[in-house]
CSV table of C-alpha atoms in Angstrom, one decimal:
chain,number,residue,atom,x,y,z
A,1,MET,CA,-39.0,95.9,20.3
A,2,LYS,CA,-39.1,97.5,16.7
A,3,SER,CA,-37.2,100.4,17.9
A,4,LEU,CA,-34.5,98.0,19.5
A,5,ALA,CA,-34.0,96.3,16.2
A,6,LYS,CA,-33.6,99.6,14.2
A,7,ILE,CA,-31.0,100.9,16.6
A,8,LEU,CA,-29.0,97.5,16.6
A,9,SER,CA,-29.0,97.5,12.8
A,10,LEU,CA,-27.8,101.0,12.6
A,11,SER,CA,-25.1,100.2,15.0
A,12,LEU,CA,-23.9,97.2,13.2
A,13,MET,CA,-23.8,99.0,9.8
A,14,THR,CA,-21.7,101.7,11.4
A,15,VAL,CA,-19.2,99.2,13.0
A,16,PHE,CA,-18.6,97.1,9.9
A,17,CYS,CA,-18.2,100.0,7.6
A,18,LEU,CA,-15.1,101.0,9.4
A,19,THR,CA,-11.9,100.0,7.6
A,20,GLY,CA,-8.2,100.6,8.1
A,21,THR,CA,-4.7,99.4,7.7
A,22,SER,CA,-2.7,97.8,10.6
A,23,LEU,CA,-1.5,100.4,13.1
A,24,ALA,CA,-1.6,99.3,16.6
A,25,GLY,CA,-4.1,97.0,18.0
A,26,GLN,CA,-4.7,95.4,21.3
A,27,GLN,CA,-1.8,95.0,23.5
A,28,ALA,CA,-1.5,91.8,25.9
A,29,GLU,CA,-1.4,92.4,29.6
A,30,ALA,CA,-2.4,96.1,29.3
A,31,PHE,CA,-4.9,97.9,31.5
A,32,SER,CA,-7.6,100.0,29.8
A,33,VAL,CA,-10.2,102.9,30.6
A,34,SER,CA,-13.1,103.7,28.4
A,35,PRO,CA,-15.6,106.6,29.0
A,36,LEU,CA,-18.8,105.9,27.3
A,37,LEU,CA,-21.8,107.9,26.1
A,38,GLY,CA,-24.9,105.9,25.0
A,39,TYR,CA,-28.6,105.6,24.6
A,40,HIS,CA,-30.7,103.3,26.7
A,41,VAL,CA,-33.9,101.7,25.0
A,42,PHE,CA,-36.4,100.1,27.2
A,43,GLU,CA,-39.0,97.4,26.3
A,44,GLY,CA,-42.4,99.1,25.7
A,45,ASP,CA,-44.3,97.6,28.5
A,46,GLN,CA,-41.7,98.8,31.0
A,47,ASN,CA,-43.4,102.1,31.1
A,48,VAL,CA,-39.9,103.9,31.2
A,49,ASP,CA,-38.7,106.6,28.8
A,50,ASP,CA,-35.7,106.0,26.5
A,51,TYR,CA,-32.8,108.1,27.5
A,52,ALA,CA,-29.1,108.9,27.2
A,53,ASN,CA,-26.8,107.0,29.6
A,54,PHE,CA,-23.3,107.5,30.8
A,55,GLY,CA,-20.8,104.8,31.5
A,56,LEU,CA,-17.2,104.0,32.4
A,57,ALA,CA,-15.4,100.7,31.8
A,58,LEU,CA,-12.2,99.4,33.5
A,59,GLY,CA,-10.3,96.6,31.8
A,60,TYR,CA,-7.4,94.2,31.7
A,61,ASN,CA,-6.2,92.5,28.5
A,62,ILE,CA,-5.3,89.0,29.5
A,63,THR,CA,-4.0,88.2,25.9
A,64,LYS,CA,-4.3,90.2,22.7
A,65,ARG,CA,-7.5,88.5,21.9
A,66,TRP,CA,-9.0,88.1,25.4
A,67,ALA,CA,-10.0,90.8,27.8
A,68,VAL,CA,-12.1,91.4,31.0
A,69,GLU,CA,-13.9,94.7,31.9
A,70,PHE,CA,-15.8,96.0,34.8
A,71,GLU,CA,-18.5,98.5,33.7
A,72,ALA,CA,-20.9,100.9,35.4
A,73,ARG,CA,-23.6,102.8,33.5
A,74,TYR,CA,-26.0,105.6,34.8
A,75,THR,CA,-29.3,106.4,33.0
A,76,PRO,CA,-31.3,109.5,34.4
A,77,THR,CA,-34.8,108.7,33.1
A,78,GLU,CA,-38.6,108.9,34.1
A,79,VAL,CA,-41.5,106.5,34.8
A,80,ASP,CA,-44.2,107.2,32.0
A,81,LEU,CA,-47.6,105.9,33.3
A,82,PRO,CA,-50.8,107.2,31.5
A,83,GLY,CA,-52.7,109.5,33.7
A,84,LEU,CA,-49.9,110.0,36.1
A,85,LYS,CA,-47.3,112.8,36.4
A,86,ASP,CA,-43.8,111.6,35.2
A,87,SER,CA,-41.6,110.4,37.9
A,88,ASP,CA,-37.9,110.8,38.1
A,89,LEU,CA,-36.1,107.3,37.9
A,90,ASN,CA,-32.4,106.7,38.2
A,91,ILE,CA,-31.1,103.4,36.8
A,92,TRP,CA,-27.5,101.9,37.6
A,93,THR,CA,-26.3,99.1,35.5
A,94,LEU,CA,-23.2,97.3,36.9
A,95,GLY,CA,-21.5,94.3,35.2
A,96,ILE,CA,-18.5,92.4,34.4
A,97,ASN,CA,-17.8,91.2,30.8
A,98,ALA,CA,-15.5,88.9,28.9
A,99,LEU,CA,-14.4,90.4,25.5
A,100,TYR,CA,-13.0,88.4,22.4
A,101,HIS,CA,-11.3,90.5,19.8
A,102,PHE,CA,-10.9,89.8,16.1
A,103,ASN,CA,-7.8,91.0,14.1
A,104,PRO,CA,-6.1,92.0,17.4
A,105,ASP,CA,-3.0,93.3,15.6
A,106,GLY,CA,-4.9,95.6,13.2
A,107,ARG,CA,-6.1,99.2,13.4
A,108,PHE,CA,-9.8,98.0,13.3
A,109,VAL,CA,-10.5,95.6,15.9
A,110,PRO,CA,-14.1,94.0,16.0
A,111,TYR,CA,-15.1,92.2,19.3
A,112,LEU,CA,-17.7,90.2,20.9
A,113,LEU,CA,-18.7,90.4,24.6
A,114,ALA,CA,-20.9,88.8,27.1
A,115,GLY,CA,-21.3,89.0,30.9
A,116,PHE,CA,-23.5,89.5,33.9
A,117,GLY,CA,-24.2,92.0,36.7
A,118,GLY,CA,-27.1,93.7,38.3
A,119,MET,CA,-29.5,96.7,37.8
A,120,THR,CA,-30.8,99.1,40.4
A,121,PHE,CA,-34.0,101.3,40.0
A,122,ASP,CA,-34.3,104.3,42.3
A,123,SER,CA,-37.5,106.3,42.2
A,124,ASP,CA,-38.9,109.0,44.4
A,125,ASP,CA,-42.5,107.9,44.0
A,126,PHE,CA,-42.3,104.1,43.7
A,127,GLN,CA,-40.4,101.4,45.6
A,128,ASP,CA,-36.7,100.9,44.8
A,129,ASP,CA,-35.7,97.6,43.0
A,130,GLU,CA,-32.6,95.6,42.3
A,131,ASP,CA,-32.6,92.9,39.5
A,132,PHE,CA,-29.9,90.3,38.2
A,133,MET,CA,-28.8,91.2,34.6
A,134,LEU,CA,-27.3,89.3,31.6
A,135,ASN,CA,-26.0,90.9,28.6
A,136,TRP,CA,-24.2,90.3,25.3
A,137,GLY,CA,-23.3,92.4,22.3
A,138,LEU,CA,-20.7,93.4,19.7
A,139,GLY,CA,-18.6,96.4,18.8
A,140,ALA,CA,-15.3,97.6,17.4
A,141,LYS,CA,-12.3,99.7,18.3
A,142,TYR,CA,-10.6,101.9,15.8
A,143,PHE,CA,-7.1,102.7,16.8
A,144,LEU,CA,-5.7,106.2,16.3
A,145,SER,CA,-2.4,105.4,18.1
A,146,ASP,CA,-0.7,102.7,19.8
A,147,THR,CA,-2.7,103.6,23.0
A,148,THR,CA,-5.9,105.4,21.9
A,149,ALA,CA,-9.0,104.2,20.1
A,150,LEU,CA,-12.5,105.2,19.2
A,151,ARG,CA,-15.0,102.6,20.5
A,152,LEU,CA,-18.5,101.8,19.4
A,153,ASP,CA,-20.8,99.0,20.7
A,154,ALA,CA,-24.4,97.8,21.1
A,155,ARG,CA,-25.5,95.7,23.9
A,156,HIS,CA,-28.7,93.3,24.6
A,157,ILE,CA,-29.5,93.8,28.2
A,158,ILE,CA,-31.8,91.0,29.9
A,159,ASP,CA,-33.3,92.4,33.0
A,160,LEU,CA,-34.5,89.3,35.1
A,161,HIS,CA,-37.2,89.2,37.7
A,162,SER,CA,-38.7,92.7,37.8
A,163,ASP,CA,-41.2,93.3,40.5
A,164,ARG,CA,-41.6,97.0,40.0
A,165,ARG,CA,-45.3,98.2,40.2
A,166,TYR,CA,-45.1,100.3,37.2
A,167,ASP,CA,-43.7,97.3,35.3
A,168,GLN,CA,-46.3,94.8,36.3
A,169,LEU,CA,-49.3,95.9,34.2
A,170,SER,CA,-51.2,93.6,32.0
A,171,SER,CA,-49.3,91.7,29.5
A,172,SER,CA,-46.0,92.3,31.4
A,173,ASP,CA,-43.8,89.5,32.7
A,174,ASP,CA,-40.7,89.3,35.0
A,175,THR,CA,-38.2,89.6,32.1
A,176,ASP,CA,-37.5,92.8,30.1
A,177,HIS,CA,-35.1,93.2,27.1
A,178,ASN,CA,-33.2,96.5,26.8
A,179,LEU,CA,-30.7,97.9,24.3
A,180,ILE,CA,-27.9,100.1,24.9
A,181,ALA,CA,-25.9,101.6,22.1
A,182,SER,CA,-22.9,103.6,22.9
A,183,VAL,CA,-19.7,105.4,21.6
A,184,GLY,CA,-16.7,106.4,23.5
A,185,LEU,CA,-12.8,106.3,23.7
A,186,TYR,CA,-10.4,103.6,24.7
A,187,TRP,CA,-7.1,104.0,26.3
A,188,GLN,CA,-4.7,101.2,27.1
A,189,PHE,CA,-1.4,101.4,28.9
A,190,GLY,CA,1.2,99.3,30.1
A,191,GLY,CA,1.3,95.8,28.6
A,192,VAL,CA,3.6,93.9,26.2
A,193,THR,CA,4.8,96.0,23.1
A,194,PRO,CA,6.3,93.7,20.4
A,195,ALA,CA,9.7,94.8,19.2
A,196,PRO,CA,9.7,95.9,15.6
A,197,ALA,CA,10.8,93.4,13.0
A,198,PRO,CA,14.2,94.0,11.5
A,199,LEU,CA,14.2,95.5,8.0
A,200,ASP,CA,14.2,93.2,5.2
A,201,SER,CA,14.1,95.1,2.0
A,202,ASP,CA,14.0,92.3,-0.6
A,203,GLY,CA,11.7,90.1,1.5
A,204,ASP,CA,14.0,87.0,1.4
A,205,GLY,CA,13.8,86.3,5.3
A,206,ILE,CA,17.3,87.7,6.0
A,207,PRO,CA,17.5,91.1,7.6
A,208,ASP,CA,19.3,93.9,5.8
A,209,SER,CA,22.1,93.9,8.4
A,210,ARG,CA,23.2,90.4,7.3
A,211,ASP,CA,22.0,90.3,3.7
A,212,LYS,CA,25.1,90.1,1.4
A,213,CYS,CA,22.9,89.8,-1.6
A,214,PRO,CA,20.5,92.7,-1.6
A,215,ASP,CA,17.5,92.7,-4.2
A,216,THR,CA,17.1,89.0,-4.4
A,217,PRO,CA,14.2,88.2,-6.5
A,218,LEU,CA,11.1,87.4,-4.4
A,219,GLY,CA,10.6,83.6,-3.8
A,220,THR,CA,14.3,82.8,-4.6
A,221,PRO,CA,15.8,80.3,-1.9
A,222,VAL,CA,18.6,81.9,0.0
A,223,ASP,CA,21.4,80.8,2.5
A,224,ALA,CA,22.1,82.2,5.9
A,225,VAL,CA,23.5,85.4,4.4
A,226,GLY,CA,20.6,86.0,1.9
A,227,CYS,CA,22.4,84.7,-1.3
A,228,PRO,CA,21.0,82.1,-3.7
A,229,PRO,CA,22.9,78.8,-3.0
A,230,VAL,CA,25.6,77.8,-5.5
A,231,GLU,CA,24.4,74.5,-7.2
A,232,LYS,CA,27.3,72.1,-7.1
A,233,ALA,CA,27.8,69.1,-9.1
A,234,PRO,CA,27.4,65.9,-7.0
A,235,ALA,CA,30.5,64.4,-5.7
A,236,PRO,CA,31.3,61.1,-7.3
A,237,THR,CA,30.7,58.2,-5.0
A,238,PRO,CA,33.9,56.8,-3.8
A,239,ALA,CA,34.5,53.0,-4.4
A,240,PRO,CA,34.1,51.0,-1.3
A,241,LEU,CA,37.4,50.3,0.3
A,242,PRO,CA,38.4,46.7,0.9
A,243,VAL,CA,38.0,45.5,4.4
A,244,VAL,CA,41.4,44.5,5.6
A,245,ASP,CA,41.4,44.9,9.4
A,246,GLY,CA,38.0,44.1,10.4
A,247,ASP,CA,35.1,46.1,11.7
A,248,ASP,CA,34.8,45.5,15.5
A,249,ASP,CA,31.7,47.6,16.1
A,250,GLY,CA,29.9,46.6,13.0
A,251,ASP,CA,29.1,50.1,11.7
A,252,GLY,CA,30.6,49.4,8.2
A,253,VAL,CA,33.8,51.5,8.7
A,254,PRO,CA,36.9,49.4,9.1
A,255,ASN,CA,38.9,49.8,12.3
A,256,SER,CA,41.8,51.5,10.5
A,257,ARG,CA,39.5,54.5,9.7
A,258,ASP,CA,37.1,54.4,12.4
A,259,LYS,CA,37.5,57.4,14.6
A,260,CYS,CA,34.5,56.4,16.9
A,261,PRO,CA,35.1,53.0,17.8
A,262,GLY,CA,32.4,51.1,20.0
A,263,THR,CA,29.3,52.7,18.2
A,264,PRO,CA,26.1,51.0,19.2
A,265,LYS,CA,24.5,48.9,16.5
A,266,GLY,CA,21.8,50.5,14.5
A,267,VAL,CA,23.4,54.0,14.8
A,268,ILE,CA,23.9,55.8,11.4
A,269,VAL,CA,27.5,56.9,10.9
A,270,ASP,CA,29.6,59.0,8.5
A,271,GLU,CA,32.7,57.8,6.6
A,272,HIS,CA,34.7,58.1,9.8
A,273,GLY,CA,32.5,55.8,11.8
A,274,CYS,CA,30.9,58.7,14.0
A,275,GLU,CA,27.4,59.2,14.7
A,276,ILE,CA,25.6,61.4,12.3
A,277,LYS,CA,23.8,64.3,14.0
A,278,PHE,CA,21.5,67.0,12.4
A,279,THR,CA,19.1,69.4,14.1
A,280,LEU,CA,17.2,72.2,12.3
A,281,GLN,CA,14.6,74.4,14.1
A,282,LEU,CA,11.8,76.6,12.4
A,283,GLU,CA,9.7,79.1,14.4
A,284,PHE,CA,6.0,79.7,13.6
A,285,ASP,CA,3.5,82.5,14.1
A,286,PHE,CA,0.9,82.5,17.0
A,287,ASP,CA,-1.8,79.8,16.3
A,288,LYS,CA,-0.5,79.1,12.8
A,289,ALA,CA,1.0,76.1,11.1
A,290,ASP,CA,2.3,78.0,8.0
A,291,ILE,CA,6.0,77.8,7.1
A,292,ARG,CA,7.6,81.3,7.1
A,293,PRO,CA,9.3,82.2,3.8
A,294,GLN,CA,12.7,83.0,5.8
A,295,TYR,CA,13.0,79.1,6.4
A,296,HIS,CA,12.8,78.1,2.7
A,297,GLY,CA,16.6,78.0,2.4
A,298,LYS,CA,17.1,76.2,5.6
A,299,LEU,CA,14.8,73.6,4.6
A,300,GLN,CA,16.8,73.2,1.2
A,301,GLN,CA,19.7,72.5,3.5
A,302,ALA,CA,17.9,70.0,5.5
A,303,ALA,CA,16.6,68.3,2.1
A,304,ASP,CA,20.3,68.1,1.1
A,305,PHE,CA,21.3,66.4,4.4
A,306,ILE,CA,18.3,64.0,4.1
A,307,GLY,CA,19.3,63.0,0.5
A,308,LYS,CA,23.0,62.4,1.5
A,309,TYR,CA,21.8,59.7,4.1
A,310,PRO,CA,19.1,57.7,2.4
A,311,GLU,CA,18.9,55.1,5.2
A,312,ALA,CA,18.5,57.6,8.0
A,313,LYS,CA,14.9,58.4,9.6
A,314,PHE,CA,14.1,61.9,10.7
A,315,LEU,CA,11.9,63.0,13.6
A,316,LEU,CA,9.8,66.2,13.0
A,317,ALA,CA,9.1,67.3,16.5
A,318,GLY,CA,6.2,70.0,16.7
A,319,HIS,CA,5.8,72.2,19.8
A,320,THR,CA,3.7,75.3,20.9
A,321,ASP,CA,3.7,77.9,23.6
A,322,SER,CA,1.5,77.7,26.6
A,323,ILE,CA,-1.5,79.8,25.4
A,324,GLY,CA,-4.5,77.3,24.9
A,325,THR,CA,-5.7,74.1,26.1
A,326,ASP,CA,-3.2,71.0,26.1
A,327,ALA,CA,-5.6,69.3,23.6
A,328,TYR,CA,-5.8,72.1,21.1
A,329,ASN,CA,-1.9,72.7,21.5
A,330,SER,CA,-1.3,68.9,20.9
A,331,LYS,CA,-3.3,69.2,17.8
A,332,LEU,CA,-1.5,72.5,16.6
A,333,SER,CA,1.9,71.1,17.1
A,334,GLU,CA,1.1,68.0,15.0
A,335,ARG,CA,-0.3,70.3,12.2
A,336,ARG,CA,3.0,72.3,12.3
A,337,ALA,CA,5.2,68.9,12.0
A,338,THR,CA,3.0,67.7,9.2
A,339,ALA,CA,3.4,71.0,7.4
A,340,VAL,CA,7.2,70.5,7.6
A,341,LYS,CA,6.9,67.0,6.3
A,342,ASN,CA,4.5,67.9,3.4
A,343,TYR,CA,6.9,70.8,2.4
A,344,LEU,CA,9.9,68.4,2.3
A,345,VAL,CA,8.0,65.8,0.3
A,346,SER,CA,6.4,68.0,-2.3
A,347,ASN,CA,9.3,70.4,-2.8
A,348,PHE,CA,12.3,68.0,-2.7
A,349,GLY,CA,10.9,64.7,-3.6
A,350,ILE,CA,11.8,63.1,-0.1
A,351,LYS,CA,10.1,59.9,0.6
A,352,ALA,CA,7.4,60.3,3.2
A,353,GLU,CA,8.2,57.2,5.0
A,354,ARG,CA,11.5,58.5,6.1
A,355,LEU,CA,9.8,61.5,7.9
A,356,TYR,CA,8.0,61.0,11.2
A,357,PRO,CA,5.9,64.0,12.4
A,358,ARG,CA,5.1,64.0,16.1
A,359,GLY,CA,3.2,66.7,18.2
A,360,TYR,CA,4.3,67.5,21.8
A,361,GLY,CA,2.2,70.5,22.3
A,362,GLU,CA,3.4,72.7,25.2
A,363,SER,CA,5.1,69.9,27.2
A,364,GLN,CA,8.7,70.6,26.0
A,365,PRO,CA,9.4,74.5,26.1
A,366,THR,CA,12.7,75.8,25.5
A,367,ALA,CA,12.2,79.2,26.7
A,368,ASP,CA,10.0,81.2,29.3
A,369,ASN,CA,6.3,81.1,28.4
A,370,SER,CA,5.7,84.3,30.5
A,371,THR,CA,7.3,86.7,27.9
A,372,GLU,CA,6.2,87.1,24.3
A,373,GLU,CA,9.8,86.4,23.1
A,374,GLY,CA,9.9,83.2,25.1
A,375,ARG,CA,6.5,82.0,23.7
A,376,GLN,CA,7.8,82.9,20.1
A,377,HIS,CA,10.8,80.5,20.6
A,378,ASN,CA,8.5,77.8,21.8
A,379,ARG,CA,6.3,77.9,18.6
A,380,ARG,CA,8.6,75.6,16.6
A,381,VAL,CA,9.2,72.4,14.7
A,382,GLU,CA,12.7,70.6,15.2
A,383,VAL,CA,14.0,68.4,12.4
A,384,ILE,CA,16.2,65.8,14.1
A,385,CYS,CA,18.6,63.1,12.9
A,386,CYS,CA,19.4,60.4,13.6
A,387,VAL,CA,17.1,59.1,16.5
A,388,VAL,CA,15.0,56.1,17.5
A,389,ILE,CA,11.5,57.3,16.4
A,390,PRO,CA,8.9,57.4,19.4
A,391,GLU,CA,5.7,55.6,19.2
A,392,MET,CA,2.6,57.3,18.5
């Protein structure tokens, strides 16, 4: 087993010394083909020579992070028993594996894998054998283009229930431990290719095509056209008008100025007696609860509106796409809503008790979750006024 440890250590060092900047990465819903060339190391008491092997993996990327692969490997080796002439031995290893990728949008994409399958041992001089096999390992892909990558991995192969005569000598057991280290190529085709982000030269969150104030200093809040908002002196509070003609709906606006008579009690209204409504939607990156810089200006507008109506309560409704479990998405949506609350409180001094974060998970999509564009729209928080706040 010492030789196994040496090869595994060498493979790990090679994988994690690779570096690179973002270029391509995994593509969701893509098919893949990987020809592989490796070296098969057998446990010492198996009486089998270590030898090169050849493999082919066919896969499908369920998402950018998760993939499944069917793999076949062939090792043409020999049985090596003391005192006997070497006997040719052909070994086939077939399996299905699940892969989890780290840094799926980068050029360098490490991954873990695990799976199961079978091994067949075909010899001219000994009885053939078929065993159940488990395996796990790790590796990395280094993308050279959108569709092509170099691939390197190391596998721990657990061969169960061996009953081969040459593998049943003293001190042998029914479980053998092998290692396969391999290199190869990886091609992916089809799948979802994200559209390139619009150019934003000054990084203010407004694309150049709509930016009327280019070269805005980084971090400066901007409005919808990329310009810093013009500070205006607060308008003086008008003196309350005397009530001379009554207020039938009790909204505080006299009938002579009430353009929306019959407003239900408890509804917040403006100076014309009409219900105040405000909705702001912020989108989030996949599996993130960090507020994008492009929404800082809109949150400034939200803060101005909240300050204008000190009696109103605001619902911060968090949502997610359909990727992940219901329980995880519920927590993620709560974190997104809480992040918006904390931003408004810490940056604009808004009282926390006026903001009510709620997480609705994936239960209220506004777009089709079967497309990347639709899932992006569903990763959102809505700032809503003025509503009856739902119970927790």
